[in-house]
Amino acid sequence: VHTDRTEFELQLTRLTVWDDRSNAVANAYRLLSFGMESDAAQSAANWTVKIDSLMTAGRLFRQFGMKEMRLWANYLAAHLVYQQLHDYSMSYGLVREILSELKGSQFRVIELASLQLQSAALIGLNNSGSLQRSDSSPDPINASLLRAARLAGEMGFDFEQARSLETLAAYTAGQADYDLALEQYQQALGIAQAVGDAELSKGIRESILAIHNRQGNTPASSEVLKQIETQLELEGGGDELALNLLTQGRLLIRTYQLGQAMEVLGQALSYQNNSSIRRQIHYELGRASYQSGRWDDAMNYLKLAGVKPASGETSPGSSLFDHAEALGIMANIHRARGESEQTDRV
């Protein structure tokens, strides 16, 4: 091709074009970096500036065909809209655009992150009463979480799969479909245990326990508490294990397994390092002792729990109902012994 320009002039032209491109790309990365920085001033205006920075970075990446970077920039903007501005509708709209572009693409990590964010935004809309549903369409939250769990499994991202299933189970439980929720929690628990994530496993078990308690399934609740107890023992015990054993003791009292209840509550005492927890354990020991006919022990435990007849004071960490029940137990013991003067003081 003929040109009047010298070879040097042609190279200089190419260098200028490349330099302009480099400057623009460098600016896009600077905007991306700024948008990702944590900000000490947690104001909506500040976060809006950062979101605009990320969106501008995305537009610059688009100019140079940098699809992956553009999608990440847009995802991060949608994430800030969700997390910092709590605008679930806007976040959902942004992430839907990202997912529509990702169909059949190789950017599966971005797709998984976007599906998780879409699910969170949908749940936010649902909780605020703003989610529009169609009777003829599948539940959008259920569909999004199932898709995220499936994709995570295909990618070998076991932790993310377990988290998606856990979130799905929590949503299902919120719809009062407890049997299905338990199945989903068990599936999530199996994956969490396989990857050795103790914290996730414990959280899932606690959610399973909440469903069993809601259903009034005491044997199932007791079994889950024992599983959590085993895990807490491996982690060294402490107040969390004491609270677990306290809950087990209460269940045993409820089912009149009083000897076992007192044994478990005695173990709880050995782990606690908190005066409020200690008072609660003493109170339950007082209840179990009273129901077992061990009145002297019951009186001693209730006094250790901070129950003070005629003082009008409620010990810290105890509910008014517990305090009233404890006073009732003391009054019953005095009455059964014929101690009318002490009964009147209570």
CSV table of C-alpha atoms in Angstrom, one decimal:
chain,number,residue,atom,x,y,z
A,1,VAL,CA,0.0,0.0,0.0
A,2,HIS,CA,1.4,3.3,-1.0
A,3,THR,CA,1.9,6.1,1.6
A,4,ASP,CA,3.8,9.3,1.7
A,5,ARG,CA,4.7,8.7,5.3
A,6,THR,CA,8.1,7.3,6.2
A,7,GLU,CA,8.5,4.0,8.1
A,8,PHE,CA,9.5,5.9,11.2
A,9,GLU,CA,6.4,8.0,11.0
A,10,LEU,CA,4.2,4.9,10.7
A,11,GLN,CA,5.9,3.3,13.8
A,12,LEU,CA,5.4,6.6,15.7
A,13,THR,CA,1.7,6.6,14.8
A,14,ARG,CA,1.3,3.0,16.0
A,15,LEU,CA,3.1,3.9,19.2
A,16,THR,CA,0.8,6.8,19.9
A,17,VAL,CA,-2.3,4.6,19.4
A,18,TRP,CA,-0.8,2.0,21.7
A,19,ASP,CA,0.1,4.6,24.2
A,20,ASP,CA,-3.4,6.0,24.2
A,21,ARG,CA,-4.8,2.5,24.7
A,22,SER,CA,-2.4,1.8,27.5
A,23,ASN,CA,-3.4,5.0,29.2
A,24,ALA,CA,-7.1,4.2,29.0
A,25,VAL,CA,-6.6,0.6,30.2
A,26,ALA,CA,-4.4,1.8,33.0
A,27,ASN,CA,-7.1,4.3,34.0
A,28,ALA,CA,-9.6,1.5,33.9
A,29,TYR,CA,-7.5,-0.5,36.4
A,30,ARG,CA,-7.1,2.5,38.6
A,31,LEU,CA,-10.9,3.0,38.7
A,32,LEU,CA,-11.3,-0.7,39.4
A,33,SER,CA,-8.8,-0.5,42.3
A,34,PHE,CA,-10.4,2.6,43.7
A,35,GLY,CA,-13.8,1.0,43.6
A,36,MET,CA,-12.5,-2.1,45.5
A,37,GLU,CA,-10.8,-0.1,48.3
A,38,SER,CA,-12.5,-0.2,51.7
A,39,ASP,CA,-13.6,3.2,52.8
A,40,ALA,CA,-13.3,4.6,56.4
A,41,ALA,CA,-16.3,6.9,55.8
A,42,GLN,CA,-19.2,4.5,55.4
A,43,SER,CA,-21.6,6.9,53.8
A,44,ALA,CA,-24.0,6.2,50.9
A,45,ALA,CA,-22.5,9.0,48.9
A,46,ASN,CA,-19.0,7.5,49.3
A,47,TRP,CA,-20.2,4.1,48.2
A,48,THR,CA,-22.0,5.7,45.2
A,49,VAL,CA,-18.8,7.3,44.1
A,50,LYS,CA,-17.1,3.9,44.2
A,51,ILE,CA,-19.9,2.2,42.4
A,52,ASP,CA,-19.7,4.8,39.6
A,53,SER,CA,-15.9,4.2,39.5
A,54,LEU,CA,-16.5,0.5,38.9
A,55,MET,CA,-19.1,1.1,36.3
A,56,THR,CA,-16.8,3.5,34.4
A,57,ALA,CA,-14.0,0.9,34.6
A,58,GLY,CA,-16.4,-1.6,33.0
A,59,ARG,CA,-17.2,0.8,30.2
A,60,LEU,CA,-13.5,1.4,29.5
A,61,PHE,CA,-12.8,-2.4,29.5
A,62,ARG,CA,-15.6,-2.8,27.0
A,63,GLN,CA,-13.9,-0.3,24.6
A,64,PHE,CA,-10.9,-2.6,24.4
A,65,GLY,CA,-12.8,-5.9,24.2
A,66,MET,CA,-11.7,-7.0,27.8
A,67,LYS,CA,-14.8,-8.9,28.5
A,68,GLU,CA,-13.7,-10.7,31.6
A,69,MET,CA,-12.5,-7.6,33.3
A,70,ARG,CA,-15.6,-5.7,32.3
A,71,LEU,CA,-17.8,-8.4,33.8
A,72,TRP,CA,-15.8,-8.4,37.0
A,73,ALA,CA,-16.1,-4.6,37.3
A,74,ASN,CA,-19.8,-4.8,36.8
A,75,TYR,CA,-20.2,-7.6,39.3
A,76,LEU,CA,-18.3,-5.7,41.9
A,77,ALA,CA,-20.5,-2.7,41.3
A,78,ALA,CA,-23.6,-4.8,41.7
A,79,HIS,CA,-22.2,-6.3,44.9
A,80,LEU,CA,-21.6,-2.9,46.4
A,81,VAL,CA,-25.1,-1.8,45.5
A,82,TYR,CA,-26.4,-4.9,47.3
A,83,GLN,CA,-24.1,-4.8,50.3
A,84,GLN,CA,-23.7,-1.1,51.0
A,85,LEU,CA,-26.7,0.6,49.5
A,86,HIS,CA,-29.1,-2.3,50.1
A,87,ASP,CA,-30.8,-1.6,46.8
A,88,TYR,CA,-31.9,-5.1,46.0
A,89,SER,CA,-33.8,-4.2,42.9
A,90,MET,CA,-30.9,-2.3,41.3
A,91,SER,CA,-28.4,-5.0,42.3
A,92,TYR,CA,-30.7,-7.7,40.8
A,93,GLY,CA,-31.0,-5.7,37.5
A,94,LEU,CA,-27.3,-5.4,37.2
A,95,VAL,CA,-26.5,-9.0,37.9
A,96,ARG,CA,-29.2,-10.2,35.5
A,97,GLU,CA,-27.4,-8.3,32.7
A,98,ILE,CA,-24.2,-10.0,33.7
A,99,LEU,CA,-25.8,-13.5,33.7
A,100,SER,CA,-27.4,-12.8,30.3
A,101,GLU,CA,-24.0,-12.2,28.8
A,102,LEU,CA,-22.4,-15.3,30.5
A,103,LYS,CA,-24.6,-17.9,28.8
A,104,GLY,CA,-22.3,-20.4,27.2
A,105,SER,CA,-19.2,-18.4,28.2
A,106,GLN,CA,-16.0,-19.8,29.8
A,107,PHE,CA,-16.1,-17.4,32.7
A,108,ARG,CA,-17.7,-19.8,35.1
A,109,VAL,CA,-16.3,-18.3,38.3
A,110,ILE,CA,-18.0,-15.0,37.4
A,111,GLU,CA,-21.2,-16.9,36.6
A,112,LEU,CA,-21.1,-18.6,40.0
A,113,ALA,CA,-20.5,-15.4,41.9
A,114,SER,CA,-23.3,-13.7,40.0
A,115,LEU,CA,-25.7,-16.5,40.7
A,116,GLN,CA,-25.0,-16.2,44.4
A,117,LEU,CA,-25.4,-12.4,44.3
A,118,GLN,CA,-28.6,-12.8,42.3
A,119,SER,CA,-30.0,-15.2,44.9
A,120,ALA,CA,-29.1,-12.8,47.7
A,121,ALA,CA,-30.8,-9.9,45.9
A,122,LEU,CA,-33.9,-12.0,45.2
A,123,ILE,CA,-34.1,-13.0,48.9
A,124,GLY,CA,-33.7,-9.3,49.8
A,125,LEU,CA,-36.6,-8.4,47.5
A,126,ASN,CA,-38.7,-11.2,48.9
A,127,ASN,CA,-38.1,-10.2,52.5
A,128,SER,CA,-39.1,-6.6,51.7
A,129,GLY,CA,-42.2,-7.7,49.9
A,130,SER,CA,-41.0,-6.3,46.6
A,131,LEU,CA,-40.4,-9.6,44.7
A,132,GLN,CA,-42.8,-10.0,41.8
A,133,ARG,CA,-43.8,-13.6,41.2
A,134,SER,CA,-45.7,-15.4,38.5
A,135,ASP,CA,-47.9,-18.5,39.2
A,136,SER,CA,-46.8,-19.9,35.8
A,137,SER,CA,-43.1,-19.5,36.5
A,138,PRO,CA,-40.8,-21.5,38.9
A,139,ASP,CA,-39.9,-19.8,42.2
A,140,PRO,CA,-37.0,-17.5,41.1
A,141,ILE,CA,-35.1,-17.8,44.4
A,142,ASN,CA,-35.3,-21.6,44.4
A,143,ALA,CA,-34.2,-21.7,40.8
A,144,SER,CA,-31.3,-19.4,41.3
A,145,LEU,CA,-30.0,-21.2,44.4
A,146,LEU,CA,-30.3,-24.6,42.7
A,147,ARG,CA,-28.5,-23.3,39.7
A,148,ALA,CA,-25.7,-21.9,41.9
A,149,ALA,CA,-25.4,-25.2,43.8
A,150,ARG,CA,-25.3,-27.2,40.6
A,151,LEU,CA,-22.7,-25.0,39.0
A,152,ALA,CA,-20.5,-25.0,42.1
A,153,GLY,CA,-20.7,-28.8,42.2
A,154,GLU,CA,-19.7,-29.1,38.5
A,155,MET,CA,-16.7,-26.8,39.2
A,156,GLY,CA,-15.6,-28.8,42.2
A,157,PHE,CA,-16.2,-25.8,44.5
A,158,ASP,CA,-17.6,-27.9,47.4
A,159,PHE,CA,-17.7,-25.1,50.0
A,160,GLU,CA,-19.7,-22.9,47.7
A,161,GLN,CA,-22.0,-25.7,46.8
A,162,ALA,CA,-22.6,-26.4,50.5
A,163,ARG,CA,-23.3,-22.7,51.2
A,164,SER,CA,-25.8,-22.5,48.3
A,165,LEU,CA,-27.6,-25.6,49.6
A,166,GLU,CA,-27.6,-24.2,53.1
A,167,THR,CA,-29.1,-20.9,51.9
A,168,LEU,CA,-31.7,-22.9,49.8
A,169,ALA,CA,-32.6,-25.0,52.9
A,170,ALA,CA,-33.1,-21.8,55.0
A,171,TYR,CA,-35.3,-20.4,52.3
A,172,THR,CA,-37.3,-23.6,52.1
A,173,ALA,CA,-37.7,-23.7,55.9
A,174,GLY,CA,-39.0,-20.1,55.6
A,175,GLN,CA,-41.7,-21.5,53.3
A,176,ALA,CA,-42.6,-24.0,56.1
A,177,ASP,CA,-41.6,-27.0,54.0
A,178,TYR,CA,-39.6,-28.5,56.8
A,179,ASP,CA,-39.1,-32.0,55.5
A,180,LEU,CA,-37.6,-30.7,52.2
A,181,ALA,CA,-35.5,-28.2,54.2
A,182,LEU,CA,-34.1,-31.0,56.4
A,183,GLU,CA,-33.1,-32.9,53.2
A,184,GLN,CA,-31.4,-29.9,51.8
A,185,TYR,CA,-29.6,-29.2,55.1
A,186,GLN,CA,-28.4,-32.8,55.3
A,187,GLN,CA,-27.0,-32.6,51.8
A,188,ALA,CA,-25.2,-29.4,52.7
A,189,LEU,CA,-23.9,-30.9,55.9
A,190,GLY,CA,-22.5,-34.0,54.1
A,191,ILE,CA,-20.5,-31.7,51.8
A,192,ALA,CA,-19.4,-29.5,54.6
A,193,GLN,CA,-18.1,-32.5,56.6
A,194,ALA,CA,-16.4,-33.9,53.5
A,195,VAL,CA,-14.4,-30.7,53.1
A,196,GLY,CA,-13.7,-30.5,56.8
A,197,ASP,CA,-15.3,-27.1,57.4
A,198,ALA,CA,-16.2,-27.3,61.1
A,199,GLU,CA,-17.7,-23.9,61.4
A,200,LEU,CA,-20.1,-24.4,58.4
A,201,SER,CA,-21.0,-27.9,59.7
A,202,LYS,CA,-21.9,-26.5,63.1
A,203,GLY,CA,-24.0,-23.7,61.6
A,204,ILE,CA,-25.9,-26.2,59.5
A,205,ARG,CA,-26.5,-28.5,62.5
A,206,GLU,CA,-27.8,-25.5,64.5
A,207,SER,CA,-30.3,-24.8,61.7
A,208,ILE,CA,-31.4,-28.4,61.6
A,209,LEU,CA,-31.8,-28.2,65.4
A,210,ALA,CA,-34.0,-25.2,65.1
A,211,ILE,CA,-36.4,-27.1,62.7
A,212,HIS,CA,-36.5,-30.1,65.1
A,213,ASN,CA,-37.3,-27.8,68.0
A,214,ARG,CA,-40.0,-26.1,65.9
A,215,GLN,CA,-41.5,-29.5,65.1
A,216,GLY,CA,-41.3,-30.6,68.8
A,217,ASN,CA,-39.1,-33.5,67.8
A,218,THR,CA,-37.2,-33.9,71.1
A,219,PRO,CA,-35.2,-37.1,70.2
A,220,ALA,CA,-34.0,-35.6,66.9
A,221,SER,CA,-33.0,-32.4,68.7
A,222,SER,CA,-31.1,-34.4,71.3
A,223,GLU,CA,-29.2,-36.3,68.6
A,224,VAL,CA,-28.2,-33.1,66.8
A,225,LEU,CA,-27.1,-31.5,70.1
A,226,LYS,CA,-24.9,-34.5,70.7
A,227,GLN,CA,-23.3,-34.1,67.3
A,228,ILE,CA,-22.6,-30.4,68.0
A,229,GLU,CA,-21.2,-31.4,71.4
A,230,THR,CA,-18.7,-33.8,69.8
A,231,GLN,CA,-17.5,-31.1,67.5
A,232,LEU,CA,-17.2,-28.5,70.3
A,233,GLU,CA,-15.2,-30.9,72.4
A,234,LEU,CA,-12.7,-31.3,69.6
A,235,GLU,CA,-12.5,-27.5,69.5
A,236,GLY,CA,-11.6,-27.3,73.2
A,237,GLY,CA,-15.0,-26.8,74.9
A,238,GLY,CA,-15.6,-23.5,76.8
A,239,ASP,CA,-18.8,-21.5,77.1
A,240,GLU,CA,-20.2,-22.6,73.8
A,241,LEU,CA,-20.0,-26.3,74.9
A,242,ALA,CA,-21.5,-25.4,78.2
A,243,LEU,CA,-24.5,-23.8,76.5
A,244,ASN,CA,-24.9,-26.9,74.3
A,245,LEU,CA,-24.9,-29.1,77.3
A,246,LEU,CA,-27.3,-26.8,79.1
A,247,THR,CA,-29.7,-27.1,76.2
A,248,GLN,CA,-29.3,-30.9,76.2
A,249,GLY,CA,-30.1,-30.8,80.0
A,250,ARG,CA,-33.3,-28.8,79.4
A,251,LEU,CA,-34.5,-31.3,76.8
A,252,LEU,CA,-33.8,-34.2,79.2
A,253,ILE,CA,-35.8,-32.5,81.9
A,254,ARG,CA,-38.6,-31.9,79.5
A,255,THR,CA,-38.7,-35.7,78.9
A,256,TYR,CA,-38.3,-36.5,82.6
A,257,GLN,CA,-34.9,-38.1,82.2
A,258,LEU,CA,-33.9,-36.4,85.3
A,259,GLY,CA,-30.8,-38.4,86.3
A,260,GLN,CA,-29.3,-38.0,82.9
A,261,ALA,CA,-30.2,-34.4,82.9
A,262,MET,CA,-28.3,-33.7,86.1
A,263,GLU,CA,-25.3,-35.6,84.8
A,264,VAL,CA,-25.2,-33.5,81.6
A,265,LEU,CA,-25.8,-30.3,83.5
A,266,GLY,CA,-22.9,-31.2,85.8
A,267,GLN,CA,-20.7,-31.5,82.8
A,268,ALA,CA,-21.9,-28.1,81.6
A,269,LEU,CA,-20.7,-26.6,84.9
A,270,SER,CA,-17.2,-27.9,84.3
A,271,TYR,CA,-16.9,-26.1,80.9
A,272,GLN,CA,-18.6,-22.7,81.7
A,273,ASN,CA,-16.5,-19.5,82.3
A,274,ASN,CA,-19.4,-17.1,82.5
A,275,SER,CA,-21.5,-16.2,85.6
A,276,SER,CA,-24.7,-15.8,83.6
A,277,ILE,CA,-24.3,-19.3,82.1
A,278,ARG,CA,-23.4,-20.7,85.5
A,279,ARG,CA,-26.7,-19.3,87.0
A,280,GLN,CA,-28.7,-20.8,84.2
A,281,ILE,CA,-27.1,-24.2,84.8
A,282,HIS,CA,-27.8,-24.0,88.6
A,283,TYR,CA,-31.4,-23.0,87.9
A,284,GLU,CA,-31.9,-26.1,85.7
A,285,LEU,CA,-30.2,-28.3,88.3
A,286,GLY,CA,-32.6,-26.9,90.9
A,287,ARG,CA,-35.6,-27.8,88.7
A,288,ALA,CA,-34.3,-31.3,88.1
A,289,SER,CA,-33.5,-31.8,91.8
A,290,TYR,CA,-37.0,-30.6,92.8
A,291,GLN,CA,-38.7,-33.0,90.3
A,292,SER,CA,-36.5,-35.8,91.6
A,293,GLY,CA,-37.6,-35.2,95.2
A,294,ARG,CA,-34.2,-33.9,96.3
A,295,TRP,CA,-35.5,-30.8,97.9
A,296,ASP,CA,-32.3,-29.8,99.8
A,297,ASP,CA,-30.3,-29.9,96.6
A,298,ALA,CA,-33.0,-28.0,94.8
A,299,MET,CA,-32.9,-25.2,97.4
A,300,ASN,CA,-29.2,-25.0,97.3
A,301,TYR,CA,-29.0,-24.9,93.5
A,302,LEU,CA,-31.7,-22.2,93.3
A,303,LYS,CA,-29.8,-20.1,95.8
A,304,LEU,CA,-26.6,-20.5,93.7
A,305,ALA,CA,-28.7,-19.4,90.7
A,306,GLY,CA,-29.2,-16.1,92.5
A,307,VAL,CA,-32.9,-16.6,93.5
A,308,LYS,CA,-33.5,-14.4,96.5
A,309,PRO,CA,-37.0,-14.8,98.1
A,310,ALA,CA,-38.6,-11.5,99.3
A,311,SER,CA,-35.9,-9.4,97.8
A,312,GLY,CA,-37.8,-8.6,94.6
A,313,GLU,CA,-34.6,-8.8,92.7
A,314,THR,CA,-34.1,-10.9,89.5
A,315,SER,CA,-30.6,-12.3,89.1
A,316,PRO,CA,-28.8,-11.1,85.9
A,317,GLY,CA,-29.1,-13.5,83.0
A,318,SER,CA,-32.4,-15.0,84.2
A,319,SER,CA,-35.8,-14.3,82.7
A,320,LEU,CA,-38.7,-13.1,84.8
A,321,PHE,CA,-40.5,-16.4,84.0
A,322,ASP,CA,-37.6,-18.5,85.3
A,323,HIS,CA,-37.3,-16.4,88.4
A,324,ALA,CA,-41.0,-16.7,89.1
A,325,GLU,CA,-40.9,-20.5,88.6
A,326,ALA,CA,-37.9,-20.8,90.9
A,327,LEU,CA,-39.7,-18.8,93.6
A,328,GLY,CA,-42.7,-21.2,93.1
A,329,ILE,CA,-40.5,-24.2,93.6
A,330,MET,CA,-39.1,-22.8,96.8
A,331,ALA,CA,-42.6,-22.0,98.1
A,332,ASN,CA,-43.8,-25.5,97.3
A,333,ILE,CA,-40.8,-27.0,99.2
A,334,HIS,CA,-41.5,-24.8,102.2
A,335,ARG,CA,-45.2,-25.6,102.0
A,336,ALA,CA,-44.6,-29.4,101.8
A,337,ARG,CA,-42.3,-29.2,104.8
A,338,GLY,CA,-44.9,-27.2,106.8
A,339,GLU,CA,-42.6,-24.1,106.9
A,340,SER,CA,-45.4,-21.5,106.7
A,341,GLU,CA,-43.2,-18.6,107.8
A,342,GLN,CA,-40.6,-19.3,105.0
A,343,THR,CA,-43.5,-19.8,102.5
A,344,ASP,CA,-44.8,-16.3,103.4
A,345,ARG,CA,-41.4,-14.8,102.8
A,346,VAL,CA,-41.3,-16.3,99.3
